Amino acid sequence: MVLIKEEEPLKEEKKIENKKTLRENIAYIRENITLEPVLITFVIPGVLARLATQNLNLDKACRVNLQFGEKICDALIAKTGSNYHNEELKIQELIASMEVKKVGFLKSFFDIKHVKDTFAVAFKKGPNNRRMKSILVLACVVFIYGPAYGEHTVRYLFGRYRFNWDIVKYSFYNTFYICLHLLGATISITFLSKKLKWQDATLGILSNVSKIIGCIATGLSRTTLEIYVAVVLEMFNATPFTALRSISSKLATSDELGKMTAIFNLTEVVTSMVFGPTFSWIYMVTLKYESGFIYYLSAVVTVPSLMIFIWFYRQHKIVEKEQKTESVNIENGHENDKQQKNQSLVNSAEPNVSSL
């Protein structure tokens, strides 16, 4: 048997490679690139386009629909004056009502049998409360993605009305929001999950608690500093979908994984169709009284998902306890078998008194 000393490496040290050529570097990048092009060509332009569209809607509502005049509209778009609070209020109510009218329609281009088969996966019975867990995962998608999308629909309007932001100040805030959530996701996945071995449900509980605290802090904020602090409190809210996808993937077999993912994505689409217009309508009717009401509503809507993650956590602990008990019983059984075998060997080795 060959013994390896602790100071000796398990693998041979690699020789220093020669400097790669430009073609080799390009080939290396092509082999290792994954989602980066999606981030650069779709996500970032989408955020910029939404900001431009929202500002265009404000300008159109002011000049065309409400006909406030060039002086007022220029001042409102540039946020150079603070004397047009009532005009800003009417414009935001009009834009929020436009968002309410944007109701989408689902069109079916596939066989109805495939639809039934796909939904049957979520409601399929199985061990360890499989059906219940699948339904609760989809419910969590609604309670988490719904408020997040609803807030996103009116976040720019809220920043303009509450803090008198222009598009530049909101862009700084939005960039800070995205970066902090990215940092929270990185800490949760690399440190809490991989290093500390936190389970999916624990990450979900942390995410939901962070979301609830952040929503309350955002609704109560009255200064720019306070809302930036609220973003810091909400930074761990970036991991619930990672936890949910992980939980759902463990509920389905390899053949059913694609259908489970399709149901997950469809639930997100339907949720956005409902919560976007709903939150816009609520923002429109509560704007005069409390512009941060939608954030208090988000906190309330997030509570059921927190309860669901706590249930998942308790179920995980129950399974762990059962597995531990089963392993102990198996070890005890092996020990008993060993003792019985040893006793039988002792008995067989003793001299037969009757034969003496």
Coordinates of N, CA and C in Angstrom, one line a residue, residues 143-239:
F143 N -47.0 34.2 -4.4 CA -46.9 35.2 -3.3 C -45.5 35.9 -3.3
I144 N -44.5 35.4 -4.1 CA -43.2 36.1 -4.1 C -43.1 36.9 -5.4
Y145 N -43.4 36.3 -6.5 CA -43.2 37.0 -7.8 C -44.2 38.1 -8.0
G146 N -45.4 37.8 -7.5 CA -46.5 38.8 -7.7 C -46.2 40.2 -7.1
P147 N -45.9 40.3 -5.8 CA -45.5 41.6 -5.2 C -44.3 42.2 -5.9
A148 N -43.3 41.4 -6.2 CA -42.1 41.9 -6.8 C -42.4 42.6 -8.2
Y149 N -43.2 41.9 -9.0 CA -43.5 42.5 -10.3 C -44.4 43.7 -10.1
G150 N -45.4 43.6 -9.2 CA -46.3 44.8 -8.9 C -45.5 46.0 -8.5
E151 N -44.5 45.8 -7.6 CA -43.7 46.9 -7.2 C -42.9 47.5 -8.4
H152 N -42.3 46.6 -9.2 CA -41.5 47.1 -10.3 C -42.4 47.9 -11.3
T153 N -43.6 47.6 -11.4 CA -44.5 48.4 -12.3 C -44.6 49.8 -11.9
V154 N -44.6 50.1 -10.6 CA -44.9 51.5 -10.2 C -43.7 52.1 -9.4
R155 N -42.5 51.4 -9.4 CA -41.4 51.9 -8.6 C -40.9 53.3 -9.1
Y156 N -40.8 53.5 -10.4 CA -40.3 54.7 -10.9 C -41.3 55.9 -10.5
L157 N -42.6 55.6 -10.6 CA -43.6 56.6 -10.3 C -43.5 56.9 -8.8
F158 N -43.3 55.9 -7.9 CA -43.1 56.1 -6.5 C -41.9 57.0 -6.2
G159 N -40.8 56.7 -6.9 CA -39.6 57.5 -6.6 C -39.8 59.0 -7.0
R160 N -40.5 59.2 -8.1 CA -40.8 60.6 -8.5 C -41.7 61.3 -7.5
Y161 N -42.7 60.6 -7.1 CA -43.7 61.3 -6.3 C -43.2 61.5 -4.8
R162 N -42.6 60.4 -4.3 CA -42.2 60.5 -2.9 C -40.9 61.3 -2.7
F163 N -39.9 61.2 -3.6 CA -38.6 61.8 -3.4 C -38.2 62.8 -4.4
N164 N -39.2 63.1 -5.3 CA -38.9 64.1 -6.3 C -37.7 63.8 -7.2
W165 N -37.6 62.5 -7.6 CA -36.5 62.1 -8.4 C -36.7 62.3 -9.9
D166 N -35.6 62.6 -10.6 CA -35.7 62.6 -12.0 C -35.2 61.2 -12.5
I167 N -35.1 61.0 -13.8 CA -34.7 59.7 -14.3 C -33.3 59.3 -14.0
V168 N -32.4 60.3 -13.8 CA -31.0 60.1 -13.5 C -30.9 59.6 -12.0
K169 N -31.6 60.3 -11.1 CA -31.5 59.8 -9.7 C -32.1 58.5 -9.5
Y170 N -33.2 58.2 -10.3 CA -33.8 56.9 -10.2 C -32.9 55.8 -10.8
S171 N -32.1 56.1 -11.8 CA -31.2 55.2 -12.4 C -30.1 54.8 -11.4
F172 N -29.6 55.8 -10.6 CA -28.6 55.5 -9.6 C -29.3 54.5 -8.6
Y173 N -30.5 54.8 -8.2 CA -31.2 54.0 -7.2 C -31.4 52.6 -7.7
N174 N -31.8 52.5 -9.0 CA -32.1 51.2 -9.6 C -30.8 50.4 -9.7
T175 N -29.7 51.0 -10.1 CA -28.4 50.3 -10.1 C -28.0 49.8 -8.8
F176 N -28.1 50.7 -7.8 CA -27.8 50.2 -6.4 C -28.7 49.1 -6.0
Y177 N -29.9 49.1 -6.3 CA -30.9 48.0 -6.0 C -30.4 46.7 -6.6
I178 N -30.1 46.7 -7.9 CA -29.7 45.5 -8.6 C -28.4 45.0 -8.0
C179 N -27.4 45.9 -7.8 CA -26.1 45.4 -7.3 C -26.2 44.8 -5.9
L180 N -27.0 45.4 -5.0 CA -27.2 44.9 -3.7 C -27.9 43.6 -3.7
H181 N -28.9 43.4 -4.5 CA -29.5 42.1 -4.6 C -28.6 41.0 -5.2
L182 N -27.7 41.4 -6.1 CA -26.7 40.5 -6.7 C -25.8 40.1 -5.6
L183 N -25.3 41.0 -4.8 CA -24.4 40.7 -3.6 C -25.1 39.8 -2.6
G184 N -26.4 40.0 -2.3 CA -27.1 39.2 -1.4 C -27.3 37.8 -2.0
A185 N -27.5 37.6 -3.3 CA -27.6 36.3 -3.9 C -26.3 35.6 -3.8
T186 N -25.2 36.3 -4.1 CA -23.9 35.7 -4.0 C -23.5 35.2 -2.7
I187 N -23.8 36.0 -1.6 CA -23.5 35.6 -0.2 C -24.4 34.4 0.1
S188 N -25.7 34.4 -0.3 CA -26.5 33.3 0.1 C -26.1 32.0 -0.6
I189 N -25.7 32.0 -1.9 CA -25.4 30.8 -2.6 C -24.0 30.3 -2.3
T190 N -23.0 31.2 -2.3 CA -21.6 30.8 -2.1 C -21.3 30.5 -0.6
F191 N -21.8 31.3 0.3 CA -21.4 31.2 1.7 C -22.5 30.4 2.5
L192 N -23.7 30.9 2.5 CA -24.7 30.2 3.3 C -25.1 28.8 2.9
S193 N -25.2 28.7 1.5 CA -25.6 27.4 1.0 C -24.5 26.4 0.9
K194 N -23.4 26.8 0.2 CA -22.3 25.9 -0.1 C -21.4 25.7 1.1
K195 N -21.1 26.8 1.8 CA -20.1 26.6 2.9 C -20.8 26.2 4.2
L196 N -21.9 26.9 4.6 CA -22.6 26.6 5.9 C -23.6 25.5 5.7
K197 N -23.9 25.1 4.5 CA -24.8 24.0 4.2 C -26.2 24.3 4.6
W198 N -26.6 25.5 4.5 CA -28.0 25.9 4.7 C -28.9 25.2 3.7
Q199 N -30.0 24.7 4.1 CA -31.0 24.0 3.2 C -31.8 25.1 2.5
D200 N -32.5 24.6 1.4 CA -33.3 25.5 0.6 C -34.4 26.3 1.4
A201 N -35.1 25.6 2.3 CA -36.1 26.2 3.0 C -35.6 27.3 3.9
T202 N -34.4 27.1 4.5 CA -33.8 28.1 5.4 C -33.4 29.4 4.6
L203 N -32.9 29.2 3.3 CA -32.6 30.3 2.5 C -33.9 31.1 2.1
G204 N -35.0 30.3 1.9 CA -36.3 30.9 1.6 C -36.8 31.7 2.8
I205 N -36.7 31.2 4.0 CA -37.1 32.0 5.2 C -36.3 33.3 5.3
L206 N -35.0 33.2 5.1 CA -34.2 34.4 5.2 C -34.6 35.4 4.1
S207 N -34.9 34.9 2.9 CA -35.2 35.8 1.8 C -36.6 36.5 2.1
N208 N -37.5 35.8 2.6 CA -38.9 36.3 2.9 C -38.8 37.3 4.0
V209 N -38.1 37.0 5.1 CA -37.9 37.9 6.2 C -37.3 39.2 5.7
S210 N -36.2 39.1 4.9 CA -35.6 40.3 4.3 C -36.5 41.1 3.5
K211 N -37.4 40.4 2.7 CA -38.3 41.1 1.9 C -39.4 41.9 2.7
I212 N -39.9 41.3 3.7 CA -40.9 41.9 4.5 C -40.3 43.1 5.2
I213 N -39.1 43.0 5.8 CA -38.5 44.1 6.5 C -38.2 45.2 5.5
G214 N -37.7 44.9 4.3 CA -37.4 45.9 3.3 C -38.6 46.6 2.8
C215 N -39.7 45.9 2.6 CA -41.0 46.5 2.2 C -41.5 47.6 3.2
I216 N -41.5 47.2 4.5 CA -41.9 48.1 5.5 C -41.0 49.3 5.6
A217 N -39.7 49.1 5.5 CA -38.8 50.2 5.5 C -38.9 51.1 4.3
T218 N -39.2 50.5 3.1 CA -39.4 51.4 1.9 C -40.7 52.2 2.1
G219 N -41.8 51.6 2.6 CA -43.0 52.3 2.7 C -42.9 53.5 3.7
L220 N -42.1 53.3 4.8 CA -41.9 54.3 5.8 C -40.9 55.3 5.4
S221 N -40.0 55.1 4.4 CA -39.0 56.0 4.1 C -39.5 57.3 3.6
R222 N -38.8 58.4 4.0 CA -39.2 59.8 3.6 C -38.0 60.5 3.0
T223 N -36.8 60.0 3.1 CA -35.6 60.6 2.5 C -34.9 59.6 1.6
T224 N -34.0 60.1 0.8 CA -33.2 59.2 -0.1 C -32.4 58.3 0.7
L225 N -31.8 58.7 1.8 CA -30.9 57.9 2.6 C -31.7 56.7 3.2
E226 N -33.0 57.0 3.6 CA -33.8 55.9 4.2 C -34.2 54.9 3.2
I227 N -34.5 55.2 2.0 CA -34.8 54.2 1.0 C -33.6 53.4 0.5
Y228 N -32.4 54.0 0.6 CA -31.2 53.2 0.3 C -30.9 52.2 1.4
V229 N -31.2 52.6 2.6 CA -31.1 51.7 3.8 C -32.1 50.6 3.6
A230 N -33.3 50.9 3.1 CA -34.3 49.8 2.9 C -33.8 48.8 1.9
V231 N -33.1 49.2 0.9 CA -32.5 48.3 -0.1 C -31.5 47.4 0.5
V232 N -30.7 47.9 1.4 CA -29.7 47.1 2.2 C -30.5 46.0 3.0
L233 N -31.6 46.4 3.6 CA -32.3 45.4 4.4 C -33.0 44.4 3.6
E234 N -33.2 44.7 2.3 CA -33.9 43.7 1.4 C -33.0 43.0 0.5
M235 N -31.7 43.1 0.7 CA -30.7 42.5 -0.2 C -30.7 41.0 -0.3
F236 N -31.2 40.3 0.7 CA -31.2 38.9 0.7 C -32.5 38.3 0.0
N237 N -33.3 39.2 -0.6 CA -34.5 38.8 -1.2 C -34.3 38.3 -2.6
A238 N -33.0 38.0 -3.0 CA -32.7 37.6 -4.4 C -32.7 36.1 -4.6
T239 N -32.9 35.3 -3.5 CA -32.7 33.9 -3.6 C -34.0 33.0 -3.5

